[in-house]
Amino acid sequence: MTTPKQDAMIWMNNIFGAEIDSALAGSPIPKKLLIAIGIQETYYLWAKLYKTATPAEVLAVCVGDTIDFPKRASAWPKNRAELELHPRGKEMFKVARDALIRVSKLNSGYAAPAKNPDKFCHGFGMFQYDIQFFRDSKADEDFFLQGKWATWTGTLGRGIAELKGALAILYGKNKQTLSHDECVYLGIAYNRG
């Protein structure tokens, strides 16, 4: 007998496993670590949905994190006003606000923040790419504004890029294999950003 999270991991592997394998080819990062991160980051959002919805519908609700100032004191943007100061910040706010409204209809934990017209989502995609990267490059701007976070290719690409970045910081660029404990540390580094 499997647990609900194990069922979700099996679903992820069945639906996305071949693409994960291809994207991780030549990397010491195991597929099970990437799947575990997807479960840890967003399973609570799509747990009730994935057995009856299409993969695209599941990916579209993978948004979250409405924390802003003062709890979000060091990361950009601290709030709506700071986001809207960016040249395309008003567009980004609309995307992030619409995402919050959509997820609040599926997850009651987002109902209260959705009532505040200044609240918006900060995390996007199954692996929760943070809005703080919106201002880093044109590619990041497009990732958010064009909804690439709601596509498997988009969210997988950003998730793997972040994981590989954390891998290089922790173990160097030439790491060939990861032990179980090293995978745990890499997962922690990924989660902490």
mmCIF file of C-alpha atoms in Angstrom:
data_model
loop_
_atom_site.group_PDB
_atom_site.id
_atom_site.type_symbol
_atom_site.label_atom_id
_atom_site.label_comp_id
_atom_site.label_asym_id
_atom_site.label_seq_id
_atom_site.Cartn_x
_atom_site.Cartn_y
_atom_site.Cartn_z
ATOM 1 C CA MET A 1 0.000 0.000 0.000
ATOM 2 C CA THR A 2 1.397 3.402 -0.958
ATOM 3 C CA THR A 3 0.886 6.733 0.765
ATOM 4 C CA PRO A 4 -0.740 9.697 -1.015
ATOM 5 C CA LYS A 5 2.648 11.371 -1.490
ATOM 6 C CA GLN A 6 4.123 8.162 -2.900
ATOM 7 C CA ASP A 7 1.191 7.999 -5.339
ATOM 8 C CA ALA A 8 1.968 11.583 -6.375
ATOM 9 C CA MET A 9 5.644 10.696 -6.878
ATOM 10 C CA ILE A 10 4.628 7.768 -9.069
ATOM 11 C CA TRP A 11 2.350 10.095 -11.057
ATOM 12 C CA MET A 12 5.191 12.610 -11.521
ATOM 13 C CA ASN A 13 7.503 9.857 -12.718
ATOM 14 C CA ASN A 14 4.897 8.424 -15.087
ATOM 15 C CA ILE A 15 3.981 11.803 -16.572
ATOM 16 C CA PHE A 16 7.314 13.638 -16.525
ATOM 17 C CA GLY A 17 9.966 10.976 -15.830
ATOM 18 C CA ALA A 18 11.373 10.648 -19.354
ATOM 19 C CA GLU A 19 11.827 14.426 -19.629
ATOM 20 C CA ILE A 20 13.457 14.541 -16.195
ATOM 21 C CA ASP A 21 15.851 11.751 -17.207
ATOM 22 C CA SER A 22 16.770 13.622 -20.366
ATOM 23 C CA ALA A 23 17.288 16.930 -18.546
ATOM 24 C CA LEU A 24 19.444 15.315 -15.846
ATOM 25 C CA ALA A 25 21.586 13.259 -18.252
ATOM 26 C CA GLY A 26 25.256 13.633 -17.351
ATOM 27 C CA SER A 27 24.412 15.112 -13.948
ATOM 28 C CA PRO A 28 24.914 13.399 -10.591
ATOM 29 C CA ILE A 29 21.473 14.650 -9.484
ATOM 30 C CA PRO A 30 19.091 11.709 -9.166
ATOM 31 C CA LYS A 31 15.582 11.925 -10.585
ATOM 32 C CA LYS A 32 14.109 10.952 -7.214
ATOM 33 C CA LEU A 33 15.610 14.098 -5.640
ATOM 34 C CA LEU A 34 13.998 16.354 -8.234
ATOM 35 C CA ILE A 35 10.652 14.583 -7.813
ATOM 36 C CA ALA A 36 10.935 14.867 -4.021
ATOM 37 C CA ILE A 37 11.555 18.619 -4.340
ATOM 38 C CA GLY A 38 8.468 18.985 -6.544
ATOM 39 C CA ILE A 39 6.423 17.150 -3.924
ATOM 40 C CA GLN A 40 7.892 19.179 -1.060
ATOM 41 C CA GLU A 41 7.385 22.513 -2.794
ATOM 42 C CA THR A 42 3.887 22.212 -4.275
ATOM 43 C CA TYR A 43 2.157 18.880 -3.605
ATOM 44 C CA TYR A 44 -0.112 20.561 -1.049
ATOM 45 C CA LEU A 45 -1.468 22.692 -3.915
ATOM 46 C CA TRP A 46 -2.236 19.935 -6.407
ATOM 47 C CA ALA A 47 -2.834 16.919 -4.145
ATOM 48 C CA LYS A 48 -6.600 16.917 -4.686
ATOM 49 C CA LEU A 49 -6.330 17.737 -8.368
ATOM 50 C CA TYR A 50 -3.780 15.572 -10.127
ATOM 51 C CA LYS A 51 -5.791 12.349 -10.410
ATOM 52 C CA THR A 52 -8.571 14.017 -12.395
ATOM 53 C CA ALA A 53 -6.883 17.044 -13.983
ATOM 54 C CA THR A 54 -4.560 17.290 -16.946
ATOM 55 C CA PRO A 55 -0.858 17.873 -16.288
ATOM 56 C CA ALA A 56 -1.310 21.423 -17.656
ATOM 57 C CA GLU A 57 -4.061 22.098 -15.106
ATOM 58 C CA VAL A 58 -1.843 20.801 -12.315
ATOM 59 C CA LEU A 59 1.082 22.979 -13.392
ATOM 60 C CA ALA A 60 -1.138 26.073 -13.593
ATOM 61 C CA VAL A 61 -1.873 25.942 -9.842
ATOM 62 C CA CYS A 62 1.747 25.557 -8.767
ATOM 63 C CA VAL A 63 2.014 29.016 -7.239
ATOM 64 C CA GLY A 64 2.291 30.179 -3.678
ATOM 65 C CA ASP A 65 4.140 32.118 -1.001
ATOM 66 C CA THR A 66 2.395 35.395 -0.268
ATOM 67 C CA ILE A 67 4.790 36.513 2.448
ATOM 68 C CA ASP A 68 5.880 40.124 2.174
ATOM 69 C CA PHE A 69 7.400 42.826 4.383
ATOM 70 C CA PRO A 70 8.235 42.700 7.275
ATOM 71 C CA LYS A 71 8.683 38.907 7.138
ATOM 72 C CA ARG A 72 10.208 39.259 3.669
ATOM 73 C CA ALA A 73 12.654 41.956 4.690
ATOM 74 C CA SER A 74 15.686 40.956 2.641
ATOM 75 C CA ALA A 75 14.286 39.591 -0.647
ATOM 76 C CA TRP A 76 12.942 41.695 -3.481
ATOM 77 C CA PRO A 77 10.119 42.670 -3.813
ATOM 78 C CA LYS A 78 9.119 43.426 -0.259
ATOM 79 C CA ASN A 79 5.582 44.355 -1.339
ATOM 80 C CA ARG A 80 3.355 45.401 -4.250
ATOM 81 C CA ALA A 81 4.708 48.957 -4.326
ATOM 82 C CA GLU A 82 8.298 47.772 -4.691
ATOM 83 C CA LEU A 83 7.312 45.288 -7.414
ATOM 84 C CA GLU A 84 5.425 47.933 -9.371
ATOM 85 C CA LEU A 85 8.476 50.239 -9.377
ATOM 86 C CA HIS A 86 10.179 47.794 -11.755
ATOM 87 C CA PRO A 87 9.693 48.770 -15.446
ATOM 88 C CA ARG A 88 7.391 45.773 -16.033
ATOM 89 C CA GLY A 89 6.350 45.407 -12.419
ATOM 90 C CA LYS A 90 2.698 46.284 -12.969
ATOM 91 C CA GLU A 91 2.441 43.468 -15.508
ATOM 92 C CA MET A 92 4.151 41.126 -13.084
ATOM 93 C CA PHE A 93 1.829 42.144 -10.287
ATOM 94 C CA LYS A 94 -1.167 41.265 -12.465
ATOM 95 C CA VAL A 95 0.270 37.810 -13.222
ATOM 96 C CA ALA A 96 1.128 37.225 -9.557
ATOM 97 C CA ARG A 97 -2.217 38.549 -8.326
ATOM 98 C CA ASP A 98 -4.183 36.433 -10.829
ATOM 99 C CA ALA A 99 -2.183 33.404 -9.688
ATOM 100 C CA LEU A 100 -3.159 34.096 -6.077
ATOM 101 C CA ILE A 101 -6.838 34.403 -6.944
ATOM 102 C CA ARG A 102 -6.695 31.139 -8.917
ATOM 103 C CA VAL A 103 -4.960 29.164 -6.172
ATOM 104 C CA SER A 104 -7.211 30.622 -3.460
ATOM 105 C CA LYS A 105 -10.168 28.881 -5.113
ATOM 106 C CA LEU A 106 -8.441 25.520 -4.676
ATOM 107 C CA ASN A 107 -6.630 25.967 -1.378
ATOM 108 C CA SER A 108 -8.398 27.614 1.551
ATOM 109 C CA GLY A 109 -5.059 28.648 3.047
ATOM 110 C CA TYR A 110 -4.833 31.325 0.366
ATOM 111 C CA ALA A 111 -8.371 32.686 0.838
ATOM 112 C CA ALA A 112 -7.424 35.296 3.462
ATOM 113 C CA PRO A 113 -4.400 36.688 1.579
ATOM 114 C CA ALA A 114 -6.506 36.848 -1.613
ATOM 115 C CA LYS A 115 -8.897 39.258 0.108
ATOM 116 C CA ASN A 116 -6.070 41.799 0.413
ATOM 117 C CA PRO A 117 -5.782 43.565 -2.982
ATOM 118 C CA ASP A 118 -2.048 44.146 -2.461
ATOM 119 C CA LYS A 119 -1.144 40.488 -1.929
ATOM 120 C CA PHE A 120 0.325 38.347 -4.708
ATOM 121 C CA CYS A 121 2.216 35.089 -5.188
ATOM 122 C CA HIS A 122 6.002 35.059 -4.935
ATOM 123 C CA GLY A 123 6.674 31.409 -5.894
ATOM 124 C CA PHE A 124 5.989 30.047 -9.388
ATOM 125 C CA GLY A 125 6.103 26.595 -10.925
ATOM 126 C CA MET A 126 6.242 23.120 -9.465
ATOM 127 C CA PHE A 127 9.706 23.854 -8.056
ATOM 128 C CA GLN A 128 8.734 27.355 -6.840
ATOM 129 C CA TYR A 129 10.997 29.735 -8.718
ATOM 130 C CA ASP A 130 10.929 32.941 -6.702
ATOM 131 C CA ILE A 131 9.703 36.275 -8.031
ATOM 132 C CA GLN A 132 12.937 37.889 -6.794
ATOM 133 C CA PHE A 133 14.533 36.572 -10.021
ATOM 134 C CA PHE A 134 12.033 38.504 -12.181
ATOM 135 C CA ARG A 135 14.399 41.449 -12.476
ATOM 136 C CA ASP A 136 17.562 39.416 -13.137
ATOM 137 C CA SER A 137 17.304 39.013 -16.906
ATOM 138 C CA LYS A 138 15.023 39.225 -19.926
ATOM 139 C CA ALA A 139 14.746 35.420 -19.841
ATOM 140 C CA ASP A 140 13.576 35.520 -16.226
ATOM 141 C CA GLU A 141 11.151 38.331 -17.009
ATOM 142 C CA ASP A 142 9.711 36.256 -19.855
ATOM 143 C CA PHE A 143 9.551 33.150 -17.649
ATOM 144 C CA PHE A 144 7.149 34.943 -15.333
ATOM 145 C CA LEU A 145 5.205 37.192 -17.701
ATOM 146 C CA GLN A 146 4.720 34.597 -20.437
ATOM 147 C CA GLY A 147 3.576 31.920 -17.974
ATOM 148 C CA LYS A 148 6.485 29.587 -18.703
ATOM 149 C CA TRP A 149 6.367 28.596 -15.033
ATOM 150 C CA ALA A 150 3.043 26.869 -15.787
ATOM 151 C CA THR A 151 4.645 24.633 -18.430
ATOM 152 C CA TRP A 152 6.627 21.514 -17.722
ATOM 153 C CA THR A 153 9.565 22.619 -19.862
ATOM 154 C CA GLY A 154 9.678 26.007 -18.132
ATOM 155 C CA THR A 155 9.376 24.820 -14.558
ATOM 156 C CA LEU A 156 11.710 21.858 -15.080
ATOM 157 C CA GLY A 157 14.362 24.072 -16.671
ATOM 158 C CA ARG A 158 14.334 26.558 -13.807
ATOM 159 C CA GLY A 159 14.216 23.841 -11.137
ATOM 160 C CA ILE A 160 17.191 21.992 -12.595
ATOM 161 C CA ALA A 161 19.166 25.188 -13.131
ATOM 162 C CA GLU A 162 18.717 26.139 -9.468
ATOM 163 C CA LEU A 163 19.572 22.625 -8.317
ATOM 164 C CA LYS A 164 22.704 22.534 -10.470
ATOM 165 C CA GLY A 165 23.703 25.948 -9.145
ATOM 166 C CA ALA A 166 23.368 24.704 -5.578
ATOM 167 C CA LEU A 167 25.298 21.545 -6.526
ATOM 168 C CA ALA A 168 28.215 23.605 -7.870
ATOM 169 C CA ILE A 169 28.315 25.751 -4.734
ATOM 170 C CA LEU A 170 28.191 22.776 -2.376
ATOM 171 C CA TYR A 171 30.373 20.250 -4.182
ATOM 172 C CA GLY A 172 32.068 21.961 -7.107
ATOM 173 C CA LYS A 173 31.426 21.628 -10.821
ATOM 174 C CA ASN A 174 33.121 18.251 -11.214
ATOM 175 C CA LYS A 175 31.023 16.212 -8.780
ATOM 176 C CA GLN A 176 30.202 12.878 -10.454
ATOM 177 C CA THR A 177 27.991 11.123 -7.889
ATOM 178 C CA LEU A 178 25.979 12.028 -4.820
ATOM 179 C CA SER A 179 25.546 9.918 -1.724
ATOM 180 C CA HIS A 180 22.198 9.834 0.051
ATOM 181 C CA ASP A 181 23.417 12.372 2.612
ATOM 182 C CA GLU A 182 24.799 14.649 -0.106
ATOM 183 C CA CYS A 183 21.377 14.567 -1.806
ATOM 184 C CA VAL A 184 19.789 15.605 1.488
ATOM 185 C CA TYR A 185 22.206 18.540 1.821
ATOM 186 C CA LEU A 186 21.585 19.527 -1.793
ATOM 187 C CA GLY A 187 17.823 19.462 -1.184
ATOM 188 C CA ILE A 188 18.284 21.686 1.857
ATOM 189 C CA ALA A 189 20.461 24.105 -0.119
ATOM 190 C CA TYR A 190 17.824 24.211 -2.861
ATOM 191 C CA ASN A 191 15.072 24.968 -0.371
ATOM 192 C CA ARG A 192 17.034 27.726 1.333
ATOM 193 C CA GLY A 193 17.864 29.373 -2.003
#
